[in-house]
Amino acid sequence: MARFTLPRDVYHGKGALENLKNFEGKRAIICVGGGSMKRFGFLDRAENYLKEAGMEVKVFDGIESDPSVETVMRGAQAMIDFQPDWIVAIGGGSPIDAAKAMWIKYEYPETTFEDMCKVFGLPKLRTKAHFCAVSSTSGTATEVTAFSIITDYAKGVKFPIADFEITPDVAIVDPELAETMPQKLVAHTGMDALTHAIEAYVSTANCNYTDPLAIHAIEMIQNDLVASYNGDMAARDRMHDAQCLAGMAFSNALLGIVHSMAHKTGAAFDDYGAHIIHGAANAMYLPKVIAFNAKNETAKKRYGVIVDYLGLGGKDDDEKVANLISFVRHLNDELNIPHGIKFYGKDSYPTENGFVPEEVFLERLPKIAELAIGDACTGSNPRIPTQEEMEKLLKCCYYDTEVDF
């Protein structure tokens, strides 16, 4: 038996944000990140719609990119003090992910962060509040997923929280918000969405309910990502739907080791002045993981199906896998994303000498590999790497070398 869970309602299309005025409740807290939602007027609109619905509204703002455990705890305390019956998270993946974790702590104040990280081990939510997610970026799809990523900066590790309980009740997928994304964010979130869809399709938990979502998302991304990056707003609008479909797929089919590695390398070199941005990490690692997973015959065949849908050609599955890898690498070139950690600059752009020194990477490699194997996403990967294989794979991702094992 398997489970397929999505938000009860998904409002999509331009103007979807207005549905907030139909919510029923007494108090709503809006969780938001930096200044973009305020700057473009979406925060004011959301607040006004909720007030129009007759609610008292509080704003919890300043949620950082890669939200911390400390931010989660502060937000949860704000919720405990205010006692909202609606939590509305608006913005990119960071404020939505943070609000999901705050929601858990609000409903169960005795819960520790360690408790939250027990995969599919959360108690029943919705005893105090319902949750609405309003996405402004086209990548994480956290507005429809059972996942949240929170960073423990003391450990330099991103931890996924995974449980169907944190699937939002309502998702608002309004492309007007996504039209405000800067170009670099379009690139990184778009490659995150592509990775979600490809990993979901080859995951060991894939099924007839997730496959069509994953495949159609991949087709849409092929057609629209580069155009969206280059400023085509009709393509940008379609990408907002594509990433949501990819999210619906992976929330139920789960992911694989591209995400395991991205989670564990993202903040691992924070002391050298930068993070490896999640979407860029996925983009760099995806070709290597495709090559690694293709040693599994079932995965190889499924990669071949993706290639057939995309019209990339190939006389057999081996050739199709090679063509899929070339396709992803070409996308990275089009989107100005490096091919390896060694060439990843502090600004995320390709450079001859990246911000992660070779000796530091090699010194931390065994621990990063160990943590990646233990990540919640590893169990559904079609090929489970050993410690030695994970270290070799991460080296390929650092140096941009061929995966032949």
Short mmCIF file of N, CA, C and O in Angstrom, two decimals, residues 109-209:
data_model
loop_
_atom_site.label_atom_id
_atom_site.label_comp_id
_atom_site.label_asym_id
_atom_site.label_seq_id
_atom_site.Cartn_x
_atom_site.Cartn_y
_atom_site.Cartn_z
N PRO A 109 4.50 22.47 21.88
CA PRO A 109 5.62 23.28 22.38
C PRO A 109 6.77 22.48 22.98
O PRO A 109 7.90 22.96 23.03
N GLU A 110 6.49 21.26 23.43
CA GLU A 110 7.55 20.46 24.03
C GLU A 110 8.44 19.79 22.99
O GLU A 110 9.48 19.20 23.31
N THR A 111 8.05 19.88 21.71
CA THR A 111 8.80 19.22 20.65
C THR A 111 10.18 19.86 20.46
O THR A 111 10.29 21.08 20.40
N THR A 112 11.22 19.04 20.37
CA THR A 112 12.56 19.54 20.10
C THR A 112 12.83 19.47 18.59
O THR A 112 12.09 18.79 17.85
N PHE A 113 13.88 20.15 18.14
CA PHE A 113 14.23 20.08 16.72
C PHE A 113 14.59 18.65 16.34
O PHE A 113 14.26 18.18 15.25
N GLU A 114 15.23 17.94 17.25
CA GLU A 114 15.58 16.53 16.98
C GLU A 114 14.33 15.69 16.78
O GLU A 114 14.29 14.81 15.92
N ASP A 115 13.28 15.98 17.55
CA ASP A 115 12.01 15.27 17.37
C ASP A 115 11.43 15.53 15.98
O ASP A 115 10.90 14.62 15.34
N MET A 116 11.54 16.78 15.53
CA MET A 116 11.00 17.13 14.21
C MET A 116 11.67 16.36 13.09
O MET A 116 11.05 16.09 12.05
N CYS A 117 12.93 16.02 13.27
CA CYS A 117 13.71 15.39 12.21
C CYS A 117 13.53 13.89 12.11
O CYS A 117 14.14 13.23 11.26
N LYS A 118 12.68 13.31 12.97
CA LYS A 118 12.37 11.87 12.85
C LYS A 118 11.45 11.69 11.65
O LYS A 118 10.32 12.18 11.64
N VAL A 119 11.94 11.01 10.64
CA VAL A 119 11.24 10.93 9.36
C VAL A 119 9.87 10.29 9.53
O VAL A 119 9.74 9.18 10.05
N PHE A 120 8.85 11.00 9.08
CA PHE A 120 7.46 10.56 9.16
C PHE A 120 7.10 10.11 10.59
O PHE A 120 6.44 9.10 10.79
N GLY A 121 7.56 10.94 11.56
CA GLY A 121 7.30 10.61 12.96
C GLY A 121 6.61 11.71 13.73
O GLY A 121 6.65 11.72 14.97
N LEU A 122 5.95 12.63 13.02
CA LEU A 122 5.32 13.75 13.72
C LEU A 122 3.93 13.38 14.24
O LEU A 122 3.24 12.54 13.66
N PRO A 123 3.51 14.04 15.31
CA PRO A 123 2.13 13.86 15.79
C PRO A 123 1.15 14.59 14.87
O PRO A 123 1.55 15.35 13.99
N LYS A 124 -0.13 14.37 15.08
CA LYS A 124 -1.17 15.02 14.28
C LYS A 124 -1.13 16.54 14.47
O LYS A 124 -1.13 17.02 15.60
N LEU A 125 -1.10 17.25 13.36
CA LEU A 125 -1.18 18.71 13.43
C LEU A 125 -2.63 19.16 13.22
O LEU A 125 -3.54 18.36 13.21
N ARG A 126 -2.83 20.48 13.09
CA ARG A 126 -4.15 21.07 12.87
C ARG A 126 -5.04 21.04 14.11
O ARG A 126 -6.25 21.16 14.01
N THR A 127 -4.42 20.88 15.27
CA THR A 127 -5.19 20.98 16.51
C THR A 127 -5.37 22.45 16.91
O THR A 127 -6.28 22.78 17.64
N LYS A 128 -4.48 23.33 16.38
CA LYS A 128 -4.55 24.76 16.68
C LYS A 128 -4.69 25.62 15.42
O LYS A 128 -5.34 26.65 15.45
N ALA A 129 -4.05 25.20 14.33
CA ALA A 129 -4.00 26.06 13.15
C ALA A 129 -3.98 25.25 11.87
O ALA A 129 -3.51 24.11 11.83
N HIS A 130 -4.46 25.89 10.80
CA HIS A 130 -4.29 25.38 9.45
C HIS A 130 -3.19 26.19 8.77
O HIS A 130 -2.82 27.27 9.23
N PHE A 131 -2.70 25.65 7.66
CA PHE A 131 -1.50 26.21 7.03
C PHE A 131 -1.75 26.51 5.56
O PHE A 131 -2.24 25.64 4.82
N CYS A 132 -1.40 27.72 5.14
CA CYS A 132 -1.47 28.12 3.74
C CYS A 132 -0.09 28.56 3.28
O CYS A 132 0.57 29.37 3.94
N ALA A 133 0.35 28.04 2.14
CA ALA A 133 1.65 28.42 1.58
C ALA A 133 1.45 29.14 0.26
O ALA A 133 0.71 28.68 -0.61
N VAL A 134 2.11 30.29 0.13
CA VAL A 134 2.02 31.11 -1.08
C VAL A 134 3.43 31.22 -1.66
O VAL A 134 4.29 31.89 -1.08
N SER A 135 3.66 30.57 -2.78
CA SER A 135 5.03 30.49 -3.30
C SER A 135 5.33 31.66 -4.23
O SER A 135 4.52 32.05 -5.06
N SER A 136 6.55 32.20 -4.08
CA SER A 136 6.99 33.29 -4.95
C SER A 136 8.14 32.89 -5.84
O SER A 136 8.58 33.67 -6.69
N THR A 137 8.66 31.67 -5.65
CA THR A 137 9.75 31.17 -6.49
C THR A 137 9.31 29.88 -7.17
O THR A 137 8.40 29.20 -6.69
N SER A 138 9.97 29.54 -8.26
CA SER A 138 9.54 28.40 -9.07
C SER A 138 10.54 27.27 -8.98
O SER A 138 11.27 26.98 -9.93
N GLY A 139 10.61 26.63 -7.81
CA GLY A 139 11.58 25.56 -7.64
C GLY A 139 11.30 24.62 -6.51
O GLY A 139 11.12 23.42 -6.70
N THR A 140 11.24 25.12 -5.27
CA THR A 140 11.16 24.20 -4.13
C THR A 140 9.84 23.45 -4.08
O THR A 140 9.79 22.31 -3.62
N ALA A 141 8.76 24.10 -4.55
CA ALA A 141 7.40 23.52 -4.49
C ALA A 141 6.99 23.14 -3.08
O ALA A 141 6.10 22.32 -2.89
N THR A 142 7.61 23.76 -2.09
CA THR A 142 7.28 23.43 -0.71
C THR A 142 5.83 23.75 -0.37
O THR A 142 5.29 23.26 0.61
N GLU A 143 5.18 24.53 -1.24
CA GLU A 143 3.76 24.83 -1.03
C GLU A 143 2.87 23.60 -1.16
O GLU A 143 1.72 23.61 -0.71
N VAL A 144 3.38 22.52 -1.77
CA VAL A 144 2.56 21.31 -1.93
C VAL A 144 3.23 20.07 -1.34
O VAL A 144 2.73 18.96 -1.52
N THR A 145 4.35 20.23 -0.64
CA THR A 145 5.10 19.05 -0.23
C THR A 145 5.04 18.77 1.27
O THR A 145 4.66 19.61 2.07
N ALA A 146 5.49 17.57 1.59
CA ALA A 146 5.56 17.09 2.97
C ALA A 146 6.95 17.30 3.56
O ALA A 146 7.35 16.59 4.48
N PHE A 147 7.68 18.28 3.04
CA PHE A 147 9.08 18.47 3.43
C PHE A 147 9.38 19.90 3.86
O PHE A 147 8.71 20.84 3.43
N SER A 148 10.40 20.03 4.68
CA SER A 148 10.93 21.33 5.10
C SER A 148 12.43 21.14 5.33
O SER A 148 12.86 20.08 5.81
N ILE A 149 13.21 22.14 4.94
CA ILE A 149 14.67 22.07 5.14
C ILE A 149 15.08 23.19 6.10
O ILE A 149 14.86 24.37 5.83
N ILE A 150 15.67 22.79 7.22
CA ILE A 150 16.13 23.74 8.24
C ILE A 150 17.62 23.53 8.47
O ILE A 150 18.08 22.39 8.53
N THR A 151 18.36 24.63 8.64
CA THR A 151 19.81 24.54 8.80
C THR A 151 20.20 24.67 10.27
O THR A 151 19.79 25.60 10.95
N ASP A 152 21.01 23.71 10.72
CA ASP A 152 21.64 23.80 12.04
C ASP A 152 23.04 24.35 11.80
O ASP A 152 23.95 23.63 11.38
N TYR A 153 23.20 25.65 12.04
CA TYR A 153 24.47 26.31 11.72
C TYR A 153 25.59 25.87 12.65
O TYR A 153 26.77 25.91 12.27
N ALA A 154 25.24 25.44 13.85
CA ALA A 154 26.27 24.95 14.77
C ALA A 154 26.94 23.70 14.22
O ALA A 154 28.14 23.48 14.42
N LYS A 155 26.17 22.90 13.49
CA LYS A 155 26.71 21.67 12.91
C LYS A 155 27.08 21.84 11.43
O LYS A 155 27.71 20.97 10.85
N GLY A 156 26.65 22.97 10.83
CA GLY A 156 26.92 23.19 9.41
C GLY A 156 26.18 22.20 8.52
O GLY A 156 26.68 21.81 7.47
N VAL A 157 24.96 21.81 8.94
CA VAL A 157 24.20 20.78 8.22
C VAL A 157 22.77 21.23 8.01
O VAL A 157 22.14 21.80 8.91
N LYS A 158 22.24 20.95 6.82
CA LYS A 158 20.82 21.16 6.55
C LYS A 158 20.07 19.86 6.83
O LYS A 158 20.45 18.81 6.33
N PHE A 159 19.02 19.96 7.62
CA PHE A 159 18.24 18.79 7.99
C PHE A 159 16.86 18.84 7.34
O PHE A 159 16.15 19.84 7.45
N PRO A 160 16.47 17.77 6.64
CA PRO A 160 15.10 17.73 6.11
C PRO A 160 14.12 17.22 7.16
O PRO A 160 14.40 16.26 7.88
N ILE A 161 13.00 17.91 7.26
CA ILE A 161 11.86 17.42 8.04
C ILE A 161 10.90 16.81 7.04
O ILE A 161 10.56 17.45 6.04
N ALA A 162 10.48 15.59 7.27
CA ALA A 162 9.65 14.88 6.30
C ALA A 162 8.46 14.22 6.99
O ALA A 162 8.65 13.32 7.81
N ASP A 163 7.27 14.68 6.66
CA ASP A 163 6.07 14.08 7.22
C ASP A 163 4.85 14.65 6.49
O ASP A 163 4.77 15.85 6.25
N PHE A 164 3.90 13.79 6.12
CA PHE A 164 2.70 14.26 5.43
C PHE A 164 1.91 15.26 6.27
O PHE A 164 1.12 16.03 5.74
N GLU A 165 2.12 15.26 7.59
CA GLU A 165 1.42 16.21 8.45
C GLU A 165 1.73 17.66 8.08
O GLU A 165 0.90 18.54 8.29
N ILE A 166 2.94 17.94 7.55
CA ILE A 166 3.28 19.33 7.23
C ILE A 166 2.95 19.69 5.77
O ILE A 166 3.31 20.78 5.32
N THR A 167 2.26 18.82 5.06
CA THR A 167 1.72 19.21 3.76
C THR A 167 0.70 20.33 3.99
O THR A 167 -0.22 20.16 4.79
N PRO A 168 0.87 21.48 3.35
CA PRO A 168 -0.06 22.58 3.60
C PRO A 168 -1.52 22.20 3.31
O PRO A 168 -1.79 21.31 2.50
N ASP A 169 -2.44 22.88 3.97
CA ASP A 169 -3.87 22.69 3.70
C ASP A 169 -4.26 23.38 2.40
O ASP A 169 -5.09 22.89 1.65
N VAL A 170 -3.65 24.54 2.17
CA VAL A 170 -3.95 25.35 0.97
C VAL A 170 -2.63 25.79 0.35
O VAL A 170 -1.72 26.25 1.06
N ALA A 171 -2.52 25.64 -0.97
CA ALA A 171 -1.39 26.19 -1.71
C ALA A 171 -1.91 27.25 -2.67
O ALA A 171 -2.92 27.03 -3.35
N ILE A 172 -1.24 28.38 -2.71
CA ILE A 172 -1.58 29.43 -3.67
C ILE A 172 -0.39 29.59 -4.62
O ILE A 172 0.72 29.94 -4.20
N VAL A 173 -0.64 29.28 -5.89
CA VAL A 173 0.41 29.27 -6.91
C VAL A 173 0.08 30.37 -7.91
O VAL A 173 -0.51 30.14 -8.96
N ASP A 174 0.43 31.59 -7.54
CA ASP A 174 0.09 32.77 -8.32
C ASP A 174 1.34 33.25 -9.07
O ASP A 174 2.30 33.70 -8.45
N PRO A 175 1.36 33.15 -10.39
CA PRO A 175 2.59 33.46 -11.14
C PRO A 175 3.00 34.93 -11.07
O PRO A 175 4.15 35.25 -11.37
N GLU A 176 2.11 35.81 -10.66
CA GLU A 176 2.49 37.23 -10.51
C GLU A 176 3.65 37.37 -9.53
O GLU A 176 4.52 38.23 -9.71
N LEU A 177 3.67 36.55 -8.49
CA LEU A 177 4.74 36.62 -7.50
C LEU A 177 6.06 36.17 -8.11
O LEU A 177 7.12 36.75 -7.85
N ALA A 178 6.01 35.12 -8.95
CA ALA A 178 7.23 34.57 -9.54
C ALA A 178 7.85 35.51 -10.57
O ALA A 178 9.05 35.43 -10.84
N GLU A 179 7.05 36.39 -11.12
CA GLU A 179 7.57 37.32 -12.13
C GLU A 179 8.56 38.32 -11.53
O GLU A 179 9.29 38.98 -12.27
N THR A 180 8.63 38.38 -10.22
CA THR A 180 9.56 39.31 -9.56
C THR A 180 10.94 38.68 -9.31
O THR A 180 11.84 39.37 -8.84
N MET A 181 11.11 37.40 -9.64
CA MET A 181 12.39 36.74 -9.33
C MET A 181 13.54 37.32 -10.13
O MET A 181 13.41 37.52 -11.35
N PRO A 182 14.70 37.55 -9.50
CA PRO A 182 15.90 37.92 -10.27
C PRO A 182 16.39 36.73 -11.09
O PRO A 182 16.08 35.58 -10.79
N GLN A 183 17.19 37.03 -12.11
CA GLN A 183 17.58 36.01 -13.08
C GLN A 183 18.29 34.82 -12.44
O GLN A 183 18.01 33.66 -12.78
N LYS A 184 19.22 35.09 -11.52
CA LYS A 184 19.96 33.98 -10.90
C LYS A 184 19.03 33.04 -10.15
O LYS A 184 19.20 31.82 -10.18
N LEU A 185 18.03 33.60 -9.49
CA LEU A 185 17.07 32.78 -8.76
C LEU A 185 16.22 31.94 -9.71
O LEU A 185 15.88 30.79 -9.41
N VAL A 186 15.90 32.49 -10.87
CA VAL A 186 15.19 31.71 -11.90
C VAL A 186 15.99 30.47 -12.27
O VAL A 186 15.46 29.36 -12.38
N ALA A 187 17.29 30.65 -12.46
CA ALA A 187 18.16 29.53 -12.84
C ALA A 187 18.20 28.46 -11.75
O ALA A 187 17.99 27.27 -12.02
N HIS A 188 18.48 28.88 -10.53
CA HIS A 188 18.67 27.91 -9.45
C HIS A 188 17.38 27.19 -9.09
O HIS A 188 17.36 25.97 -8.89
N THR A 189 16.28 27.94 -9.01
CA THR A 189 15.01 27.28 -8.66
C THR A 189 14.55 26.38 -9.79
O THR A 189 13.97 25.32 -9.54
N GLY A 190 14.81 26.78 -11.02
CA GLY A 190 14.41 25.95 -12.15
C GLY A 190 15.14 24.62 -12.17
O GLY A 190 14.54 23.56 -12.46
N MET A 191 16.43 24.64 -11.86
CA MET A 191 17.18 23.37 -11.84
C MET A 191 16.81 22.54 -10.62
O MET A 191 16.88 21.30 -10.67
N ASP A 192 16.41 23.19 -9.53
CA ASP A 192 15.87 22.45 -8.39
C ASP A 192 14.62 21.69 -8.82
O ASP A 192 14.45 20.50 -8.52
N ALA A 193 13.73 22.38 -9.56
CA ALA A 193 12.49 21.74 -10.02
C ALA A 193 12.78 20.57 -10.96
O ALA A 193 12.15 19.51 -10.86
N LEU A 194 13.74 20.75 -11.87
CA LEU A 194 14.09 19.66 -12.78
C LEU A 194 14.61 18.46 -12.00
O LEU A 194 14.25 17.30 -12.28
N THR A 195 15.45 18.72 -11.01
CA THR A 195 15.99 17.63 -10.18
C THR A 195 14.87 16.93 -9.43
O THR A 195 14.86 15.69 -9.33
N HIS A 196 13.92 17.69 -8.89
CA HIS A 196 12.78 17.07 -8.21
C HIS A 196 12.06 16.09 -9.12
O HIS A 196 11.74 14.96 -8.73
N ALA A 197 11.79 16.52 -10.34
CA ALA A 197 11.01 15.70 -11.25
C ALA A 197 11.79 14.45 -11.69
O ALA A 197 11.23 13.34 -11.73
N ILE A 198 13.06 14.62 -12.02
CA ILE A 198 13.86 13.46 -12.46
C ILE A 198 14.06 12.49 -11.31
O ILE A 198 13.92 11.26 -11.49
N GLU A 199 14.39 12.99 -10.13
CA GLU A 199 14.59 12.08 -8.99
C GLU A 199 13.30 11.37 -8.63
O GLU A 199 13.32 10.18 -8.27
N ALA A 200 12.17 12.07 -8.71
CA ALA A 200 10.89 11.42 -8.40
C ALA A 200 10.59 10.31 -9.39
O ALA A 200 10.05 9.26 -9.02
N TYR A 201 10.93 10.53 -10.66
CA TYR A 201 10.60 9.54 -11.69
C TYR A 201 11.41 8.25 -11.52
O TYR A 201 10.91 7.16 -11.81
N VAL A 202 12.66 8.36 -11.06
CA VAL A 202 13.49 7.15 -10.91
C VAL A 202 13.53 6.64 -9.47
O VAL A 202 14.14 5.60 -9.20
N SER A 203 12.88 7.34 -8.56
CA SER A 203 12.84 6.91 -7.16
C SER A 203 12.24 5.51 -7.03
O SER A 203 11.36 5.11 -7.81
N THR A 204 12.66 4.81 -6.02
CA THR A 204 12.08 3.48 -5.76
C THR A 204 10.64 3.57 -5.28
O THR A 204 9.94 2.57 -5.24
N ALA A 205 10.19 4.77 -4.91
CA ALA A 205 8.81 4.97 -4.44
C ALA A 205 7.90 5.55 -5.53
O ALA A 205 6.77 5.95 -5.25
N ASN A 206 8.38 5.60 -6.77
CA ASN A 206 7.54 6.12 -7.85
C ASN A 206 6.32 5.22 -8.04
O ASN A 206 6.33 4.04 -7.69
N CYS A 207 5.25 5.81 -8.59
CA CYS A 207 4.04 5.01 -8.84
C CYS A 207 3.23 5.66 -9.96
O CYS A 207 3.61 6.70 -10.50
N ASN A 208 2.12 5.03 -10.31
CA ASN A 208 1.29 5.52 -11.42
C ASN A 208 0.71 6.90 -11.15
O ASN A 208 0.31 7.60 -12.08
N TYR A 209 0.63 7.30 -9.89
CA TYR A 209 0.09 8.61 -9.55
C TYR A 209 1.14 9.71 -9.69
O TYR A 209 0.80 10.86 -9.94
#
